[in-house]
Coordinates of N, CA, C and O in Angstrom, one line a residue:
M9 N 0.8 -1.3 0.0 CA 0.0 0.0 0.0 C 0.8 1.1 -0.1 O 0.3 2.2 0.8
G10 N 1.7 1.3 -0.8 CA 3.0 2.3 -0.7 C 2.3 3.7 -1.8 O 1.1 3.4 -2.5
W11 N 2.6 4.7 -1.8 CA 2.2 5.9 -2.5 C 2.3 5.7 -4.0 O 3.7 5.4 -4.3
K12 N 1.5 6.0 -4.7 CA 1.7 5.8 -6.4 C 0.8 6.7 -6.8 O -0.3 7.1 -6.8
A13 N 1.4 7.7 -7.8 CA 0.7 8.8 -8.3 C 0.0 8.3 -9.7 O 0.4 7.1 -10.3
A14 N -1.2 8.7 -9.8 CA -1.9 8.2 -11.0 C -1.4 8.7 -12.4 O -0.9 9.4 -12.5
E15 N -1.6 7.7 -13.2 CA -1.2 8.2 -14.5 C -1.9 9.4 -15.4 O -1.4 10.0 -15.8
K16 N -3.0 9.3 -15.0 CA -3.9 10.4 -15.7 C -4.9 11.0 -14.4 O -5.9 10.4 -14.0
I17 N -4.4 12.1 -14.0 CA -5.3 12.6 -13.0 C -6.4 13.3 -13.5 O -6.4 13.9 -14.6
I18 N -7.8 13.1 -12.6 CA -9.0 13.7 -13.0 C -8.8 15.2 -12.8 O -8.4 15.7 -11.7
R19 N -9.2 16.0 -13.7 CA -9.2 17.6 -13.4 C -10.4 18.0 -12.7 O -10.3 18.7 -11.8
H20 N -11.5 17.6 -13.2 CA -12.8 18.1 -12.6 C -13.5 17.1 -11.9 O -14.2 16.3 -12.4
W21 N -13.2 17.1 -10.4 CA -14.1 16.1 -9.5 C -15.4 16.5 -9.3 O -15.9 17.7 -8.7
K22 N -16.2 15.4 -9.6 CA -17.7 15.6 -9.3 C -18.2 14.8 -8.0 O -19.1 15.2 -7.5
I23 N -17.1 14.1 -7.3 CA -17.6 13.3 -6.2 C -16.6 14.1 -5.1 O -15.7 14.4 -5.0
L24 N -17.5 14.6 -4.1 CA -16.7 15.2 -3.0 C -16.6 14.6 -1.4 O -17.5 13.7 -1.4
R25 N -16.1 15.2 -0.8 CA -15.9 14.7 0.6 C -17.2 15.1 1.3 O -17.7 15.9 1.3
G26 N -17.9 14.0 1.8 CA -19.0 14.1 2.6 C -20.1 13.4 1.8 O -21.5 13.4 2.4
D27 N -20.1 13.2 0.5 CA -21.0 12.4 -0.5 C -21.4 11.1 0.0 O -20.7 10.5 0.6
N28 N -22.8 10.7 -0.1 CA -23.1 9.5 0.2 C -23.1 8.7 -1.1 O -23.5 8.9 -2.1
V29 N -22.3 7.5 -0.9 CA -21.8 6.8 -2.2 C -22.0 5.3 -2.2 O -22.1 4.9 -1.1
M30 N -22.1 4.7 -3.2 CA -22.5 3.2 -3.3 C -21.1 2.7 -4.0 O -20.8 3.0 -4.9
I31 N -20.5 1.6 -3.4 CA -19.5 1.2 -4.1 C -20.0 0.0 -5.0 O -20.8 -1.0 -4.6
I32 N -19.5 0.2 -6.3 CA -19.9 -0.6 -7.5 C -19.2 -1.9 -8.0 O -19.5 -2.7 -8.5
R33 N -17.9 -1.6 -7.5 CA -16.9 -2.9 -7.7 C -16.1 -3.0 -6.3 O -15.6 -2.2 -5.6
G34 N -15.5 -4.5 -6.2 CA -14.6 -4.8 -5.2 C -15.4 -5.6 -4.2 O -16.5 -6.3 -4.3
K35 N -14.6 -5.8 -3.2 CA -15.2 -6.9 -2.2 C -16.2 -6.2 -1.3 O -17.1 -7.1 -0.5
D36 N -16.6 -5.0 -1.3 CA -17.6 -4.4 -0.5 C -18.7 -3.7 -1.6 O -19.5 -2.9 -1.5
K37 N -18.8 -4.5 -2.8 CA -19.7 -4.1 -3.9 C -21.1 -4.1 -3.2 O -21.5 -5.1 -2.4
G38 N -21.9 -3.1 -3.8 CA -23.3 -2.9 -3.1 C -23.5 -2.3 -1.7 O -24.8 -1.9 -1.7
E39 N -22.4 -2.1 -1.2 CA -22.5 -1.4 -0.1 C -22.6 0.2 0.1 O -21.8 0.6 -1.1
S40 N -22.9 0.9 1.0 CA -23.0 2.2 0.7 C -22.3 3.1 2.0 O -22.5 2.5 3.2
G41 N -21.7 4.3 1.8 CA -21.2 4.7 3.0 C -20.7 6.2 2.7 O -21.2 6.5 1.4
I42 N -20.3 6.9 3.6 CA -20.0 8.6 3.2 C -18.5 8.6 3.0 O -17.6 8.1 3.6
I43 N -17.9 9.5 2.1 CA -16.7 9.5 1.9 C -16.0 10.4 2.6 O -16.4 11.6 3.2
K44 N -15.0 10.0 3.4 CA -14.2 10.3 4.3 C -13.2 11.5 4.2 O -12.8 12.3 4.4
R45 N -12.6 10.9 2.9 CA -11.1 11.7 2.4 C -11.1 11.6 0.8 O -11.5 10.3 0.5
V46 N -10.7 12.4 0.3 CA -10.4 12.3 -1.4 C -9.2 12.8 -1.5 O -8.3 13.5 -1.2
I47 N -8.4 11.8 -2.1 CA -7.0 11.8 -2.7 C -6.7 11.9 -4.0 O -6.6 11.3 -4.8
R48 N -6.7 13.4 -4.4 CA -6.5 13.9 -5.7 C -5.4 13.3 -6.6 O -5.6 13.0 -7.6
S49 N -4.5 13.2 -5.8 CA -3.2 12.9 -6.4 C -3.0 11.4 -7.1 O -2.3 10.9 -7.8
Q50 N -3.8 10.5 -6.5 CA -4.0 9.1 -6.7 C -5.3 8.7 -7.3 O -5.6 7.6 -7.7
N51 N -6.3 9.8 -7.7 CA -7.8 9.6 -8.2 C -8.4 8.4 -7.2 O -8.9 7.4 -7.7
R52 N -8.2 8.6 -5.8 CA -8.8 7.6 -5.1 C -9.6 8.4 -3.8 O -9.5 9.5 -3.6
V53 N -10.6 7.7 -3.3 CA -11.2 8.2 -2.2 C -11.3 7.0 -1.1 O -11.4 5.9 -1.2
I54 N -11.7 7.5 0.1 CA -11.8 6.6 1.3 C -13.1 6.7 1.6 O -13.6 7.9 2.0
V55 N -13.7 5.5 1.7 CA -15.3 5.5 2.3 C -15.3 5.2 3.7 O -14.4 4.2 4.1
E56 N -15.8 5.7 4.6 CA -16.1 5.7 5.8 C -16.4 4.1 6.3 O -17.5 3.8 5.8
G57 N -15.6 3.4 6.9 CA -16.0 1.9 7.3 C -16.1 0.8 6.2 O -16.4 -0.1 6.7
K58 N -15.6 1.3 5.0 CA -15.4 0.3 4.0 C -14.2 -0.2 3.7 O -13.3 0.7 3.9
N59 N -14.0 -1.3 2.8 CA -12.7 -1.7 2.1 C -11.5 -1.8 3.3 O -10.5 -1.3 3.2
L60 N -11.8 -2.3 4.4 CA -10.9 -2.4 5.5 C -9.9 -3.6 5.3 O -10.3 -4.6 4.5
V61 N -8.8 -3.4 5.5 CA -7.6 -4.0 5.4 C -6.9 -4.2 6.6 O -6.8 -3.5 7.5
K62 N -6.1 -5.2 6.9 CA -5.1 -5.6 8.0 C -3.9 -4.7 8.0 O -3.2 -5.0 6.7
K63 N -3.6 -4.2 9.0 CA -2.3 -3.3 8.7 C -1.5 -3.9 10.2 O -1.9 -3.6 11.3
H64 N -0.1 -4.4 9.9 CA 0.7 -4.8 10.9 C 1.6 -3.6 11.2 O 2.5 -2.9 10.7
I65 N 1.5 -3.2 12.4 CA 2.3 -1.9 13.0 C 3.1 -2.3 14.2 O 2.7 -3.1 14.8
K66 N 4.5 -2.0 14.0 CA 5.5 -2.4 14.8 C 5.4 -1.5 16.1 O 4.9 -0.3 15.8
Q67 N 5.6 -2.0 17.3 CA 5.6 -1.2 18.6 C 6.7 -0.2 18.5 O 7.8 -0.4 18.2
G68 N 6.4 1.0 19.2 CA 7.4 2.1 19.0 C 7.2 3.0 20.4 O 6.5 2.7 21.2
E69 N 7.8 4.0 20.5 CA 7.7 5.1 21.5 C 6.4 5.6 21.1 O 6.2 6.1 20.4
G70 N 5.5 5.6 22.7 CA 4.3 6.4 22.6 C 3.3 5.5 21.9 O 2.2 5.9 22.1
H71 N 3.3 4.4 21.1 CA 2.4 3.6 20.7 C 2.4 2.2 20.7 O 3.7 1.5 20.6
E72 N 1.3 1.6 20.7 CA 1.6 0.0 20.8 C 1.6 -0.5 19.5 O 1.0 0.0 18.4
G73 N 2.1 -1.6 19.3 CA 1.9 -2.3 18.1 C 0.9 -3.6 17.9 O 0.0 -3.5 18.8
G74 N 0.5 -3.8 16.6 CA -0.4 -5.1 16.6 C -0.5 -5.1 15.2 O -0.2 -4.3 14.3
I75 N -2.0 -5.7 15.1 CA -2.5 -5.6 13.9 C -3.8 -4.8 13.8 O -4.9 -5.1 14.7
F76 N -4.2 -3.8 12.9 CA -5.2 -3.0 13.3 C -5.9 -3.0 11.7 O -5.4 -3.3 10.5
S77 N -7.4 -2.9 11.8 CA -8.0 -2.7 10.5 C -8.1 -1.2 10.2 O -8.6 -0.4 11.0
I78 N -7.6 -0.8 8.8 CA -7.9 0.4 8.4 C -8.5 0.3 7.1 O -8.8 -0.5 6.6
E79 N -9.0 1.4 6.6 CA -9.8 2.0 5.5 C -9.0 2.2 4.3 O -8.2 2.9 4.4
A80 N -8.9 1.4 3.5 CA -7.8 1.4 2.2 C -8.6 2.3 1.4 O -9.9 2.2 1.2
P81 N -7.8 3.0 0.4 CA -8.6 4.0 -0.5 C -8.9 3.0 -1.9 O -8.5 2.0 -2.1
L82 N -10.1 3.3 -2.3 CA -10.7 2.9 -3.4 C -10.5 3.9 -4.6 O -10.5 5.2 -4.7
H83 N -10.5 3.5 -5.9 CA -10.2 4.1 -7.1 C -11.7 4.8 -7.3 O -12.9 4.2 -7.1
V84 N -11.7 6.0 -7.7 CA -12.9 7.0 -7.8 C -13.9 6.2 -8.7 O -15.0 6.4 -8.5
S85 N -13.3 5.4 -9.8 CA -14.3 4.8 -10.7 C -15.2 3.7 -10.1 O -16.1 3.3 -10.8
N86 N -14.7 3.3 -9.0 CA -15.6 2.1 -8.2 C -16.6 2.7 -7.3 O -17.0 1.7 -6.8
V87 N -16.8 3.9 -7.2 CA -17.9 4.4 -6.3 C -18.9 5.2 -7.3 O -18.3 5.9 -8.1
Q88 N -20.0 5.3 -7.0 CA -21.0 6.3 -7.5 C -21.9 6.9 -6.4 O -22.4 6.3 -5.3
V89 N -22.2 8.1 -6.8 CA -23.1 9.1 -5.6 C -24.5 8.4 -5.9 O -25.0 8.0 -6.7
L90 N -25.1 8.3 -4.6 CA -26.6 7.9 -4.6 C -27.3 8.9 -5.0 O -27.2 10.1 -4.3
D91 N -28.3 8.5 -5.6 CA -29.6 9.8 -5.9 C -30.6 10.1 -4.6 O -30.9 8.9 -4.0
P92 N -30.4 11.2 -4.1 CA -31.3 11.6 -3.1 C -32.6 11.1 -2.9 O -33.4 10.9 -2.0
V93 N -33.3 11.2 -4.2 CA -34.9 10.6 -4.3 C -35.0 9.1 -4.2 O -35.6 8.5 -3.5
T94 N -34.2 8.6 -5.2 CA -34.4 7.0 -5.4 C -33.6 6.3 -4.7 O -34.1 5.1 -4.6
G95 N -32.3 6.7 -4.1 CA -31.6 6.1 -3.4 C -30.6 4.8 -4.3 O -30.1 4.0 -3.7
K96 N -30.6 5.1 -5.6 CA -29.8 4.0 -6.4 C -28.6 5.0 -6.9 O -28.7 6.2 -7.0
P97 N -27.6 4.4 -7.2 CA -26.3 5.1 -7.7 C -26.6 5.8 -9.1 O -27.3 5.2 -10.0
C98 N -26.1 6.9 -9.2 CA -26.2 7.6 -10.5 C -25.2 8.5 -10.8 O -24.0 8.3 -10.1
K99 N -24.9 8.8 -12.1 CA -24.0 9.7 -12.7 C -24.2 11.2 -12.0 O -25.3 11.4 -11.9
I100 N -23.2 12.0 -12.3 CA -23.5 13.3 -11.9 C -23.3 14.4 -13.1 O -22.4 14.3 -13.8
G101 N -24.3 15.4 -13.1 CA -24.4 16.2 -14.3 C -24.5 17.5 -13.4 O -24.8 17.7 -12.3
Y102 N -24.1 18.9 -14.3 CA -24.2 20.1 -13.6 C -25.3 20.7 -14.4 O -25.5 20.6 -15.8
R103 N -26.0 21.7 -13.8 CA -27.2 22.5 -14.4 C -27.1 23.8 -13.7 O -26.9 24.0 -12.3
R104 N -27.6 24.8 -14.2 CA -27.8 26.1 -13.8 C -29.0 26.7 -13.3 O -30.0 26.2 -14.3
L105 N -29.5 26.8 -12.2 CA -30.8 27.2 -11.9 C -31.1 28.6 -12.5 O -30.3 29.3 -13.0
E106 N -32.4 28.9 -12.3 CA -33.0 30.3 -12.7 C -32.2 31.4 -12.2 O -32.0 32.5 -12.8
D107 N -31.9 31.6 -11.0 CA -31.1 32.4 -10.3 C -29.5 32.3 -10.7 O -28.6 33.3 -10.3
G108 N -29.3 31.6 -11.4 CA -27.8 31.4 -11.9 C -26.8 30.8 -11.3 O -25.7 30.5 -11.4
T109 N -27.3 29.9 -10.1 CA -26.3 29.3 -9.1 C -26.2 27.9 -10.1 O -27.0 27.2 -10.6
K110 N -24.9 27.4 -9.8 CA -24.6 26.1 -10.6 C -24.8 25.0 -9.5 O -24.1 25.0 -8.2
V111 N -25.4 23.8 -9.8 CA -25.7 23.1 -8.9 C -25.6 21.6 -9.6 O -25.4 21.3 -10.8
R112 N -25.3 20.4 -8.9 CA -25.0 19.3 -9.3 C -26.4 18.4 -9.3 O -27.4 18.6 -8.3
V113 N -26.7 17.8 -10.5 CA -27.9 17.0 -10.7 C -27.6 15.5 -10.9 O -26.4 15.2 -11.4
S114 N -28.7 14.7 -10.6 CA -28.5 13.2 -10.9 C -28.8 12.9 -12.3 O -29.7 13.5 -12.8
R115 N -28.0 11.9 -13.1 CA -28.4 11.8 -14.2 C -28.1 10.3 -14.5 O -27.1 9.8 -13.9
G116 N -28.7 9.7 -15.6 CA -28.4 8.4 -15.9 C -29.8 7.8 -16.1 O -31.0 8.3 -15.9
Q117 N -29.8 6.2 -16.2 CA -30.9 5.7 -16.6 C -32.2 5.8 -15.5 O -33.2 5.6 -15.7
E118 N -31.7 5.2 -14.1 CA -32.7 5.1 -13.0 C -32.6 6.5 -12.2 O -33.1 6.4 -11.0
A119 N -32.0 7.4 -12.7 CA -31.8 9.0 -11.9 C -33.2 9.7 -12.1 O -33.8 9.5 -13.0
S120 N -33.4 10.4 -11.2 CA -34.6 11.2 -11.0 C -34.5 12.7 -11.5 O -35.3 13.6 -11.8
G121 N -33.2 13.0 -11.8 CA -32.8 14.4 -12.3 C -32.8 15.3 -11.2 O -33.1 16.6 -11.4
S122 N -33.0 15.1 -9.8 CA -32.9 16.1 -8.7 C -31.8 16.7 -8.4 O -30.4 16.0 -8.9
V123 N -31.8 17.7 -7.7 CA -30.5 18.5 -7.3 C -29.9 17.6 -6.2 O -30.4 17.1 -5.2
I124 N -28.5 17.3 -6.1 CA -27.6 16.8 -5.2 C -27.0 17.8 -4.6 O -26.0 18.6 -5.0
P125 N -27.4 18.1 -3.3 CA -27.0 19.2 -2.2 C -25.6 18.8 -2.0 O -24.7 17.8 -2.0
R126 N -24.5 20.2 -2.0 CA -23.2 19.9 -1.6 C -23.2 19.6 -0.1 O -24.2 19.8 0.8
P127 N -22.2 18.7 0.2 CA -22.4 18.2 1.6 C -22.0 19.6 2.7 O -21.2 20.2 2.2
E128 N -22.5 19.2 3.9 CA -22.4 20.2 5.1 C -21.0 20.2 5.4 O -20.5 21.3 6.1
I129 N -20.3 19.2 5.5 CA -19.0 18.9 5.8 C -17.9 20.1 5.4 O -16.9 20.2 5.7
L130 N -18.3 20.2 4.1 CA -17.3 21.2 3.0 C -17.3 22.7 3.6 O -16.5 23.3 3.6
K131 N -18.4 22.9 4.4 CA -18.4 24.3 5.0 C -17.4 24.5 6.0 O -17.1 25.7 6.3
E132 N -17.1 23.6 6.9 CA -16.1 23.8 7.9 C -14.6 23.4 7.3 O -14.4 22.4 6.7
R133 N -13.6 23.8 7.7 CA -12.3 23.7 7.3 C -11.6 22.8 7.9 O -11.8 22.3 9.0
R134 N -10.9 22.0 7.2 CA -10.2 20.9 7.8 C -8.9 21.6 8.5 O -8.8 20.7 9.7
K135 N -8.2 22.3 8.3 CA -7.2 23.0 9.0 C -7.7 24.3 9.5 O -7.9 25.3 8.5
P136 N -8.0 24.6 10.6 CA -8.5 25.7 11.1 C -7.6 27.1 10.9 O -6.3 26.8 11.1
R137 N -8.0 28.2 10.7 CA -7.1 29.3 10.4 C -6.5 29.7 12.0 O -7.2 29.7 12.8
P138 N -5.3 30.1 11.9 CA -4.4 30.6 13.0 C -5.0 31.9 13.6 O -5.2 32.8 12.8
T139 N -5.2 31.7 14.9 CA -5.8 32.9 15.7 C -4.6 33.7 16.4 O -4.5 34.9 16.5
M140 N -3.5 33.0 16.7 CA -2.5 33.9 17.2 C -1.4 34.2 16.0 O -1.2 33.7 15.2
L141 N -0.9 35.5 16.3 CA 0.2 36.1 15.6 C 1.5 35.3 15.6 O 1.8 35.3 16.9
G142 N 2.1 35.0 14.4 CA 3.3 34.2 14.5 C 4.6 35.1 14.4 O 4.3 36.4 14.2
P143 N 5.7 34.7 14.5 CA 6.7 35.8 14.4 C 7.0 36.3 13.0 O 7.4 37.5 13.1
K144 N 6.5 35.9 11.7 CA 6.4 36.2 10.5 C 5.4 37.1 10.2 O 5.2 37.8 9.0
D145 N 4.3 37.2 11.0 CA 3.0 38.1 10.7 C 3.2 39.4 10.9 O 3.8 39.9 11.9
T146 N 2.6 40.2 10.0 CA 2.7 41.8 10.3 C 1.9 42.2 11.0 O 0.7 41.9 11.2
P147 N 2.2 43.1 12.1 CA 1.2 43.8 12.9 C 0.3 44.5 12.1 O 0.5 45.3 11.3
M148 N -0.9 44.7 12.8 CA -2.0 45.7 12.3 C -1.9 46.8 12.3 O -2.3 47.5 11.3
E149 N -1.2 47.5 13.2 CA -0.6 49.2 13.1 C 0.0 49.4 11.8 O 0.0 50.2 11.0
H150 N 1.0 48.3 11.4 CA 1.8 48.4 10.2 C 1.1 48.3 9.1 O 1.2 48.7 7.7
V151 N 0.0 47.3 9.0 CA -1.1 46.9 7.8 C -1.9 48.2 7.6 O -2.2 48.4 6.4
L152 N -2.5 49.0 8.5 CA -3.2 50.0 8.5 C -2.6 51.2 8.1 O -3.2 52.3 7.8
E153 N -1.3 51.3 8.1 CA -0.5 52.5 8.2 C -0.5 53.1 6.6 O -0.2 52.3 5.7
R154 N -0.8 54.4 6.4 CA -1.1 55.0 5.0 C 0.4 55.4 4.5 O 1.1 56.1 5.3
T155 N 1.0 54.7 3.5 CA 2.3 54.7 3.2 C 2.3 55.6 1.7 O 3.4 56.1 1.3
Y156 N 1.1 55.6 1.2 CA 1.2 56.5 -0.3 C 0.0 57.4 -0.5 O -1.1 56.9 0.1
D157 N 0.4 58.7 -0.4 CA -0.8 59.6 -0.7 C -0.4 60.6 -1.9 O 0.7 61.3 -1.9
A158 N -1.0 60.5 -3.2 CA -0.6 61.2 -4.2 C -0.9 62.7 -4.2 O -0.3 63.6 -4.4
K159 N -2.0 63.2 -3.6 CA -2.3 64.4 -3.4 C -1.3 65.3 -2.4 O -0.8 66.3 -2.5
A160 N -0.8 64.5 -1.4 CA 0.0 65.0 -0.2 C 1.4 64.9 -0.6 O 2.4 65.5 -0.1
G161 N 1.8 63.9 -1.5 CA 3.0 63.9 -1.9 C 3.9 62.8 -1.1 O 5.0 62.9 -1.1
I162 N 3.2 62.0 -0.4 CA 3.7 61.1 0.6 C 3.9 59.7 -0.1 O 3.2 59.1 -0.7
G163 N 5.2 59.3 0.2 CA 5.5 58.1 -0.6 C 5.7 58.3 -2.2 O 5.8 57.0 -2.9
M164 N 6.2 59.3 -2.7 CA 6.2 59.6 -4.1 C 7.7 59.1 -4.4 O 8.7 59.6 -3.4
P165 N 7.9 58.4 -5.2 CA 9.5 58.3 -5.7 C 10.2 59.2 -6.4 O 9.5 60.1 -7.1
D166 N 11.3 59.5 -6.1 CA 12.1 60.4 -6.7 C 12.7 59.9 -8.1 O 13.6 58.9 -8.0
L167 N 12.4 60.5 -9.0 CA 12.5 60.3 -10.3 C 13.8 61.1 -10.8 O 13.8 62.3 -10.9

């Protein structure tokens, strides 16, 4: 399970973190779950509680060793988003509403054509913004200081 870059990286991802998906190929075929993580460099996703593999971890300082079950990544082509109305796997298309907003819609043979909402988990940040000023951050008094005024001639270069 080493890191391997994808040969052809997907540019426009239609499957997002937090989507409800069904696994269509592999040992967990037919099971559904929520996407926990998207690995874009490998074209893979991790589905919560699915595709479990045994991982042997050696004991070290601060942690125990043993055999653990972890979720292995699945290729993005092996999962499909579930239609919110029918509950069956479907493809994803995009459509613009009357007010101009771009939304995802379900498409395919057994799809209802309904809007697939963006997952709520995307509204929160994975890494919170720093609240403390670091040593390389500019103080606010320097940020708000006015250094150029054309009318007063402040900050004008000498040509």
